[in-house]
CSV table of C-alpha atoms in Angstrom, one decimal:
chain,number,residue,atom,x,y,z
A,3,UNK,CA,-9.8,-30.1,-153.2
A,4,UNK,CA,-12.4,-30.9,-155.9
A,5,UNK,CA,-15.0,-33.5,-155.1
A,6,UNK,CA,-14.8,-37.0,-156.6
A,7,UNK,CA,-17.5,-38.1,-159.0
A,8,UNK,CA,-20.2,-39.9,-157.1
A,9,UNK,CA,-19.8,-37.9,-153.9
A,10,UNK,CA,-21.7,-34.8,-152.7
A,11,UNK,CA,-18.6,-32.9,-151.6
A,12,UNK,CA,-14.8,-33.2,-151.1
A,13,UNK,CA,-15.3,-34.8,-147.6
A,14,UNK,CA,-16.9,-37.8,-149.3
A,15,UNK,CA,-19.4,-38.2,-146.4
A,16,UNK,CA,-22.4,-38.6,-148.7
A,17,UNK,CA,-22.9,-40.3,-152.1
A,18,UNK,CA,-24.7,-38.4,-154.9
A,19,UNK,CA,-27.3,-40.9,-156.0
A,20,UNK,CA,-27.5,-40.0,-159.7
A,21,UNK,CA,-23.8,-40.2,-160.1
A,22,UNK,CA,-23.6,-43.4,-158.1
A,23,UNK,CA,-25.9,-45.0,-160.6
A,24,UNK,CA,-23.8,-43.8,-163.5
A,25,UNK,CA,-20.6,-45.0,-161.8
A,26,UNK,CA,-22.0,-48.5,-161.3
A,27,UNK,CA,-23.2,-48.7,-164.8
A,28,UNK,CA,-19.8,-47.6,-166.2
A,29,UNK,CA,-18.0,-50.1,-164.0
A,30,UNK,CA,-20.4,-52.9,-165.1
A,31,UNK,CA,-19.8,-52.1,-168.8
A,32,UNK,CA,-16.0,-52.3,-168.1
A,33,UNK,CA,-16.1,-55.5,-166.1
A,34,UNK,CA,-19.0,-57.5,-167.5
A,35,UNK,CA,-19.3,-56.0,-170.9
A,36,UNK,CA,-15.6,-56.0,-171.7
A,37,UNK,CA,-15.7,-52.4,-173.0
A,38,UNK,CA,-12.6,-50.2,-173.1
A,39,UNK,CA,-12.4,-46.9,-171.2
A,40,UNK,CA,-13.0,-45.1,-174.5
A,41,UNK,CA,-16.1,-47.2,-175.2
A,42,UNK,CA,-17.4,-46.5,-171.6
A,43,UNK,CA,-16.8,-42.7,-172.1
A,44,UNK,CA,-18.7,-42.7,-175.4
A,45,UNK,CA,-21.6,-44.6,-173.8
A,46,UNK,CA,-21.7,-42.3,-170.7
A,47,UNK,CA,-21.7,-39.2,-172.9
A,48,UNK,CA,-24.4,-40.6,-175.1
A,49,UNK,CA,-26.6,-41.2,-172.0
A,50,UNK,CA,-26.1,-37.5,-170.9
A,51,UNK,CA,-23.7,-38.2,-168.0
A,52,UNK,CA,-21.1,-35.5,-167.3
A,53,UNK,CA,-18.1,-35.1,-165.0
A,54,UNK,CA,-18.2,-33.0,-161.9
A,55,UNK,CA,-17.3,-29.8,-163.8
A,56,UNK,CA,-19.8,-30.5,-166.6
A,57,UNK,CA,-17.2,-31.8,-169.1
A,58,UNK,CA,-17.7,-34.9,-171.3
A,59,UNK,CA,-16.1,-38.1,-170.3
A,60,UNK,CA,-12.8,-39.1,-172.0
A,61,UNK,CA,-10.7,-42.3,-172.0
A,62,UNK,CA,-8.4,-40.7,-169.4
A,63,UNK,CA,-11.1,-39.4,-167.1
A,64,UNK,CA,-12.8,-42.8,-167.0
A,65,UNK,CA,-9.4,-44.4,-166.2
A,66,UNK,CA,-8.7,-41.9,-163.4
A,67,UNK,CA,-12.2,-42.7,-161.8
A,68,UNK,CA,-11.6,-46.4,-162.1
A,69,UNK,CA,-8.2,-46.2,-160.5
A,70,UNK,CA,-9.4,-44.2,-157.5
A,71,UNK,CA,-10.0,-46.5,-154.5
A,72,UNK,CA,-12.4,-44.0,-152.9
A,73,UNK,CA,-15.2,-45.1,-155.3
A,74,UNK,CA,-15.2,-48.3,-153.3
A,75,UNK,CA,-14.9,-46.6,-149.9
A,76,UNK,CA,-11.2,-47.6,-149.7
A,77,UNK,CA,-7.8,-45.9,-149.6
A,78,UNK,CA,-4.1,-47.0,-149.7
A,79,UNK,CA,-2.2,-47.1,-146.4
A,80,UNK,CA,1.5,-46.2,-146.1
A,81,UNK,CA,2.5,-49.6,-147.2
A,82,UNK,CA,0.3,-49.4,-150.3
A,83,UNK,CA,-2.4,-51.8,-149.0
A,84,UNK,CA,-6.1,-51.2,-149.6
A,85,UNK,CA,-7.9,-50.4,-146.3
A,86,UNK,CA,-11.3,-49.0,-145.4
A,87,UNK,CA,-11.4,-45.2,-145.9
A,88,UNK,CA,-14.2,-44.6,-143.4
A,89,UNK,CA,-16.7,-43.3,-146.0
A,90,UNK,CA,-19.2,-44.9,-148.3
A,91,UNK,CA,-18.4,-46.2,-151.7
A,92,UNK,CA,-20.3,-46.6,-155.0
A,93,UNK,CA,-19.0,-50.0,-155.8
A,94,UNK,CA,-17.7,-53.0,-153.8
A,95,UNK,CA,-14.1,-53.8,-152.9
A,96,UNK,CA,-14.2,-56.9,-155.2
A,97,UNK,CA,-15.3,-54.7,-158.2
A,98,UNK,CA,-12.5,-52.2,-157.5
A,99,UNK,CA,-9.9,-55.0,-157.3
A,100,UNK,CA,-11.3,-56.4,-160.6
A,101,UNK,CA,-10.9,-52.9,-162.1
A,102,UNK,CA,-7.2,-52.8,-161.0
A,103,UNK,CA,-6.6,-56.3,-162.5
A,104,UNK,CA,-8.3,-55.1,-165.7
A,105,UNK,CA,-6.1,-52.0,-165.9
A,106,UNK,CA,-3.0,-54.1,-165.5
A,107,UNK,CA,-3.9,-56.5,-168.3
A,108,UNK,CA,-5.3,-53.8,-170.6
A,109,UNK,CA,-3.1,-53.4,-173.7
A,110,UNK,CA,-2.6,-49.8,-174.7
A,111,UNK,CA,-1.7,-50.7,-178.2
A,112,UNK,CA,-5.2,-52.1,-178.7
A,113,UNK,CA,-6.9,-49.1,-177.3
A,114,UNK,CA,-8.7,-47.0,-179.8
A,115,UNK,CA,-7.2,-43.5,-179.9
A,116,UNK,CA,-9.5,-40.7,-178.7
A,117,UNK,CA,-10.6,-38.4,-181.4
A,118,UNK,CA,-9.5,-34.8,-180.8
A,119,UNK,CA,-12.8,-32.9,-181.4
A,120,UNK,CA,-12.5,-29.3,-182.6
A,121,UNK,CA,-16.0,-28.0,-181.8
A,122,UNK,CA,-17.1,-29.6,-178.5
A,123,UNK,CA,-17.5,-27.9,-175.2
A,124,UNK,CA,-19.6,-25.0,-176.5
A,125,UNK,CA,-17.9,-24.8,-179.9
A,126,UNK,CA,-21.1,-25.9,-181.7
A,127,UNK,CA,-24.8,-25.9,-180.8
A,128,UNK,CA,-28.0,-27.6,-181.9
A,129,UNK,CA,-30.0,-25.3,-184.2
A,130,UNK,CA,-33.3,-26.8,-182.9
A,131,UNK,CA,-32.8,-26.6,-179.1
A,132,UNK,CA,-29.5,-24.6,-178.5
A,133,UNK,CA,-28.0,-27.6,-176.6
A,134,UNK,CA,-24.2,-27.8,-177.0
A,135,UNK,CA,-23.2,-30.6,-179.4
A,136,UNK,CA,-21.0,-33.3,-178.0
A,137,UNK,CA,-18.6,-35.8,-179.5
A,138,UNK,CA,-20.1,-39.2,-180.2
A,139,UNK,CA,-18.9,-42.1,-182.3
A,140,UNK,CA,-21.3,-44.0,-184.6
A,141,UNK,CA,-21.8,-47.7,-184.3
A,142,UNK,CA,-19.1,-48.0,-187.0
A,143,UNK,CA,-16.7,-46.0,-184.8
A,144,UNK,CA,-16.7,-42.9,-187.0
A,145,UNK,CA,-16.3,-39.7,-184.9
A,146,UNK,CA,-19.3,-37.3,-185.1
A,147,UNK,CA,-21.2,-34.6,-183.3
A,148,UNK,CA,-24.5,-35.2,-181.6
A,149,UNK,CA,-27.3,-33.3,-179.7
A,150,UNK,CA,-27.8,-35.5,-176.7
A,151,UNK,CA,-31.4,-36.5,-176.0
A,152,UNK,CA,-32.7,-35.8,-172.5
A,153,UNK,CA,-31.7,-38.3,-169.9
A,154,UNK,CA,-33.9,-39.5,-167.0
A,155,UNK,CA,-33.0,-36.4,-165.0
A,156,UNK,CA,-34.1,-34.1,-167.8
A,157,UNK,CA,-30.6,-33.1,-168.8
A,158,UNK,CA,-29.9,-32.9,-172.5
A,159,UNK,CA,-31.6,-31.6,-175.7
A,160,UNK,CA,-33.8,-32.7,-178.5
A,161,UNK,CA,-31.5,-35.4,-179.8
A,162,UNK,CA,-32.4,-34.6,-183.4
A,163,UNK,CA,-29.0,-33.4,-184.7
A,164,UNK,CA,-26.1,-35.6,-185.8
A,165,UNK,CA,-23.3,-34.7,-188.1
A,166,UNK,CA,-20.0,-36.4,-189.2
A,167,UNK,CA,-17.1,-34.7,-187.4
A,168,UNK,CA,-14.8,-34.5,-190.4
A,169,UNK,CA,-17.6,-33.1,-192.5
A,170,UNK,CA,-18.5,-30.3,-190.0
A,171,UNK,CA,-14.9,-29.5,-189.1
A,172,UNK,CA,-13.8,-29.2,-192.7
A,173,UNK,CA,-16.8,-26.9,-193.5
A,174,UNK,CA,-16.0,-24.6,-190.5
A,175,UNK,CA,-12.2,-24.7,-191.3
A,176,UNK,CA,-12.8,-23.6,-194.9
A,177,UNK,CA,-14.8,-20.5,-193.7
A,178,UNK,CA,-12.3,-19.7,-190.9
A,179,UNK,CA,-9.4,-19.7,-193.3
A,180,UNK,CA,-11.3,-17.6,-195.8
A,181,UNK,CA,-11.9,-15.1,-193.1
A,182,UNK,CA,-8.2,-15.1,-192.2
A,183,UNK,CA,-7.4,-14.2,-195.8
A,184,UNK,CA,-9.3,-11.0,-195.6
A,185,UNK,CA,-7.3,-7.7,-195.6
A,186,UNK,CA,-6.6,-6.3,-192.1
A,187,UNK,CA,-7.9,-9.3,-190.3
A,188,UNK,CA,-4.7,-10.1,-188.4
A,189,UNK,CA,-4.7,-6.6,-186.9
A,190,UNK,CA,-8.2,-7.2,-185.8
A,191,UNK,CA,-7.2,-10.5,-184.2
A,192,UNK,CA,-4.4,-8.9,-182.3
A,193,UNK,CA,-6.7,-6.3,-180.9
A,194,UNK,CA,-9.3,-8.9,-180.0
A,195,UNK,CA,-6.7,-11.0,-178.2
A,196,UNK,CA,-5.5,-8.0,-176.2
A,197,UNK,CA,-9.1,-7.6,-175.0
A,198,UNK,CA,-9.4,-11.3,-174.3
A,199,UNK,CA,-6.2,-11.3,-172.3
A,200,UNK,CA,-7.6,-8.6,-170.1
A,201,UNK,CA,-10.8,-10.7,-169.7
A,202,UNK,CA,-8.6,-13.7,-168.6
A,203,UNK,CA,-7.1,-11.6,-165.8
A,204,UNK,CA,-10.5,-10.4,-164.7
A,205,UNK,CA,-11.9,-13.9,-164.7
A,206,UNK,CA,-9.0,-15.2,-162.6
A,207,UNK,CA,-9.8,-12.4,-160.0
A,208,UNK,CA,-13.4,-13.5,-160.0
A,209,UNK,CA,-12.3,-17.1,-159.3
A,210,UNK,CA,-10.1,-16.0,-156.5
A,211,UNK,CA,-12.9,-14.0,-154.9
A,212,UNK,CA,-15.3,-16.9,-155.2
A,213,UNK,CA,-12.8,-19.3,-153.6
A,214,UNK,CA,-12.3,-16.8,-150.8
A,215,UNK,CA,-16.1,-16.7,-150.2
A,216,UNK,CA,-16.0,-20.5,-150.2
A,217,UNK,CA,-13.3,-20.5,-147.5
A,218,UNK,CA,-15.2,-17.9,-145.5
A,219,UNK,CA,-18.3,-20.1,-145.5
A,220,UNK,CA,-16.3,-22.9,-144.1
A,221,UNK,CA,-14.9,-20.6,-141.4
A,222,UNK,CA,-18.4,-19.4,-140.4
A,223,UNK,CA,-19.7,-22.9,-140.2
A,224,UNK,CA,-16.7,-24.0,-138.2
A,225,UNK,CA,-17.4,-21.2,-135.7
A,226,UNK,CA,-21.1,-22.1,-135.7
A,227,UNK,CA,-22.1,-18.7,-137.0
A,228,UNK,CA,-24.2,-20.3,-139.8
A,229,UNK,CA,-26.3,-23.5,-140.0
A,230,UNK,CA,-25.4,-26.5,-142.0
A,231,UNK,CA,-28.4,-25.7,-144.3
A,232,UNK,CA,-26.9,-22.2,-145.0
A,233,UNK,CA,-23.5,-23.8,-145.6
A,234,UNK,CA,-24.9,-26.2,-148.2
A,235,UNK,CA,-26.9,-23.5,-149.9
A,236,UNK,CA,-24.0,-21.2,-150.0
A,237,UNK,CA,-21.6,-23.9,-151.3
A,238,UNK,CA,-24.1,-24.9,-154.0
A,239,UNK,CA,-24.4,-21.3,-155.3
A,240,UNK,CA,-20.6,-20.7,-155.2
A,241,UNK,CA,-19.9,-24.0,-156.9
A,242,UNK,CA,-22.4,-23.1,-159.7
A,243,UNK,CA,-20.7,-19.7,-160.1
A,244,UNK,CA,-17.2,-21.2,-160.1
A,245,UNK,CA,-18.2,-23.7,-162.8
A,246,UNK,CA,-19.5,-20.9,-165.0
A,247,UNK,CA,-16.5,-18.7,-164.5
A,248,UNK,CA,-14.0,-21.5,-165.0
A,249,UNK,CA,-15.7,-22.5,-168.2
A,250,UNK,CA,-15.5,-18.9,-169.5
A,251,UNK,CA,-11.9,-18.7,-168.4
A,252,UNK,CA,-11.1,-21.9,-170.3
A,253,UNK,CA,-12.5,-20.5,-173.5
A,254,UNK,CA,-10.9,-17.1,-173.0
A,255,UNK,CA,-7.4,-18.7,-172.4
A,256,UNK,CA,-7.8,-20.7,-175.6
A,257,UNK,CA,-8.6,-17.5,-177.6
A,258,UNK,CA,-5.8,-15.6,-176.0
A,259,UNK,CA,-3.0,-18.1,-176.3
A,260,UNK,CA,-3.0,-19.3,-180.0
A,261,UNK,CA,-0.6,-17.6,-182.5
A,262,UNK,CA,-0.6,-17.5,-186.3
A,263,UNK,CA,3.1,-16.5,-186.1
A,264,UNK,CA,4.5,-15.7,-189.6
A,265,UNK,CA,2.3,-18.2,-191.4
A,266,UNK,CA,1.9,-17.1,-195.0
A,267,UNK,CA,0.1,-20.1,-196.4
A,268,UNK,CA,-2.9,-20.1,-194.0
A,269,UNK,CA,-4.4,-23.2,-195.6
A,270,UNK,CA,-1.3,-25.2,-194.8
A,271,UNK,CA,-1.1,-23.6,-191.3
A,272,UNK,CA,-4.7,-24.7,-190.6
A,273,UNK,CA,-4.1,-28.3,-191.8
A,274,UNK,CA,-0.9,-28.6,-189.7
A,275,UNK,CA,-1.9,-26.6,-186.6
A,276,UNK,CA,-2.7,-28.3,-183.2
A,277,UNK,CA,-6.3,-28.6,-182.5
A,278,UNK,CA,-5.9,-26.2,-179.5
A,279,UNK,CA,-4.7,-23.5,-181.9
A,280,UNK,CA,-7.5,-24.1,-184.4
A,281,UNK,CA,-10.1,-24.1,-181.6
A,282,UNK,CA,-8.7,-20.8,-180.2
A,283,UNK,CA,-9.0,-18.9,-183.4
A,284,UNK,CA,-12.4,-20.5,-184.2
A,285,UNK,CA,-13.7,-19.3,-180.8
A,286,UNK,CA,-12.2,-15.8,-181.4
A,287,UNK,CA,-13.8,-15.4,-184.8
A,288,UNK,CA,-17.1,-17.1,-184.2
A,289,UNK,CA,-19.6,-16.4,-181.5
A,290,UNK,CA,-21.7,-19.5,-182.3
A,291,UNK,CA,-22.0,-22.4,-184.8
A,292,UNK,CA,-25.5,-23.7,-185.2
A,293,UNK,CA,-26.1,-27.1,-186.8
A,294,UNK,CA,-29.5,-28.2,-188.0
A,295,UNK,CA,-30.7,-31.7,-188.9
A,296,UNK,CA,-30.0,-33.0,-192.4
A,297,UNK,CA,-32.9,-33.3,-194.9
A,298,UNK,CA,-32.5,-37.1,-194.8
A,299,UNK,CA,-30.5,-39.7,-193.0
A,300,UNK,CA,-27.0,-40.5,-194.4
A,301,UNK,CA,-26.5,-37.2,-196.1
A,302,UNK,CA,-22.8,-36.8,-196.7
A,303,UNK,CA,-22.7,-33.1,-197.5
A,304,UNK,CA,-23.3,-29.9,-195.7
A,305,UNK,CA,-26.6,-28.8,-197.3
A,306,UNK,CA,-27.3,-25.1,-197.7
A,307,UNK,CA,-28.6,-23.6,-194.4
A,308,UNK,CA,-27.6,-26.7,-192.4
A,309,UNK,CA,-24.7,-25.0,-190.6
A,310,UNK,CA,-25.1,-21.3,-189.7
A,311,UNK,CA,-21.9,-19.4,-188.7
A,312,UNK,CA,-22.3,-16.4,-186.4
A,313,UNK,CA,-19.2,-14.2,-186.8
A,314,UNK,CA,-18.1,-11.9,-184.0
A,315,UNK,CA,-18.6,-8.2,-184.7
A,316,UNK,CA,-15.5,-6.2,-184.1
A,317,UNK,CA,-15.2,-2.4,-184.5
A,318,UNK,CA,-13.9,-1.9,-188.0
A,319,UNK,CA,-13.8,-5.6,-188.8
A,320,UNK,CA,-14.6,-7.0,-192.2
A,321,UNK,CA,-17.6,-9.0,-190.9
A,322,UNK,CA,-18.5,-12.3,-192.2
């Protein structure tokens, strides 16, 4: 069972202070500031806060957190009534009940639709500090990519790179489609996907092994064969490894699962394809996309040298 945001582990015996602060601030913005879940997510991402697995906050993940009574130290009994869960909470019962009332009154038709970013989660990086770019709307609500500045815990990057999402995605899309039009590239893609599918199976085995080690740690601690300090240290190391491997698996599965099918007009295919398919082929073709600052604020073009595409090198591939 994965841990809930705001708690040190799945048992929910101890609160994680930095995440407790973030939770309270998010709840305050929702209740006192009147912000939507999407607004709260954009704000949290902009402050450098991340979910338990390192992912950015979304409308849906904020909603799930706000609907979980455990954040107030509560649970539902068999009759559906809220009762004390026997563990600490990050917010008060009154605040949680206010969140429930807010959820019931919230009109979904007024909610701003979440933008389906193509190049987040490792798809693009800051050319200045190598930090992954995250999705961030401007004050006008326009989707964009941003290098998050460091937060109070030192997490984040230089904060110097911002770029309009449509501008960057169109630029990358044009180059990806141009690569797809090269002779023999489909055969190279098929070979690359076969290799990635093998990697997917290897990564799943790695995850299974790490989860087995996690269970073994619990057994050893239960039998008093290791100390609580050794248990915590071991769980922390395994959790970090699991996070890394699961992230790699997520990328590999995206690369392995998309299909060009029998598309002849690749430009039309790109414009109509689901974001997951476009992301899969982008990850397969490109090792890295570096984005540098514009020469001046408000520049509405991709200036020469601002975006650097690093193409994967395949044996016998046409290159980039």
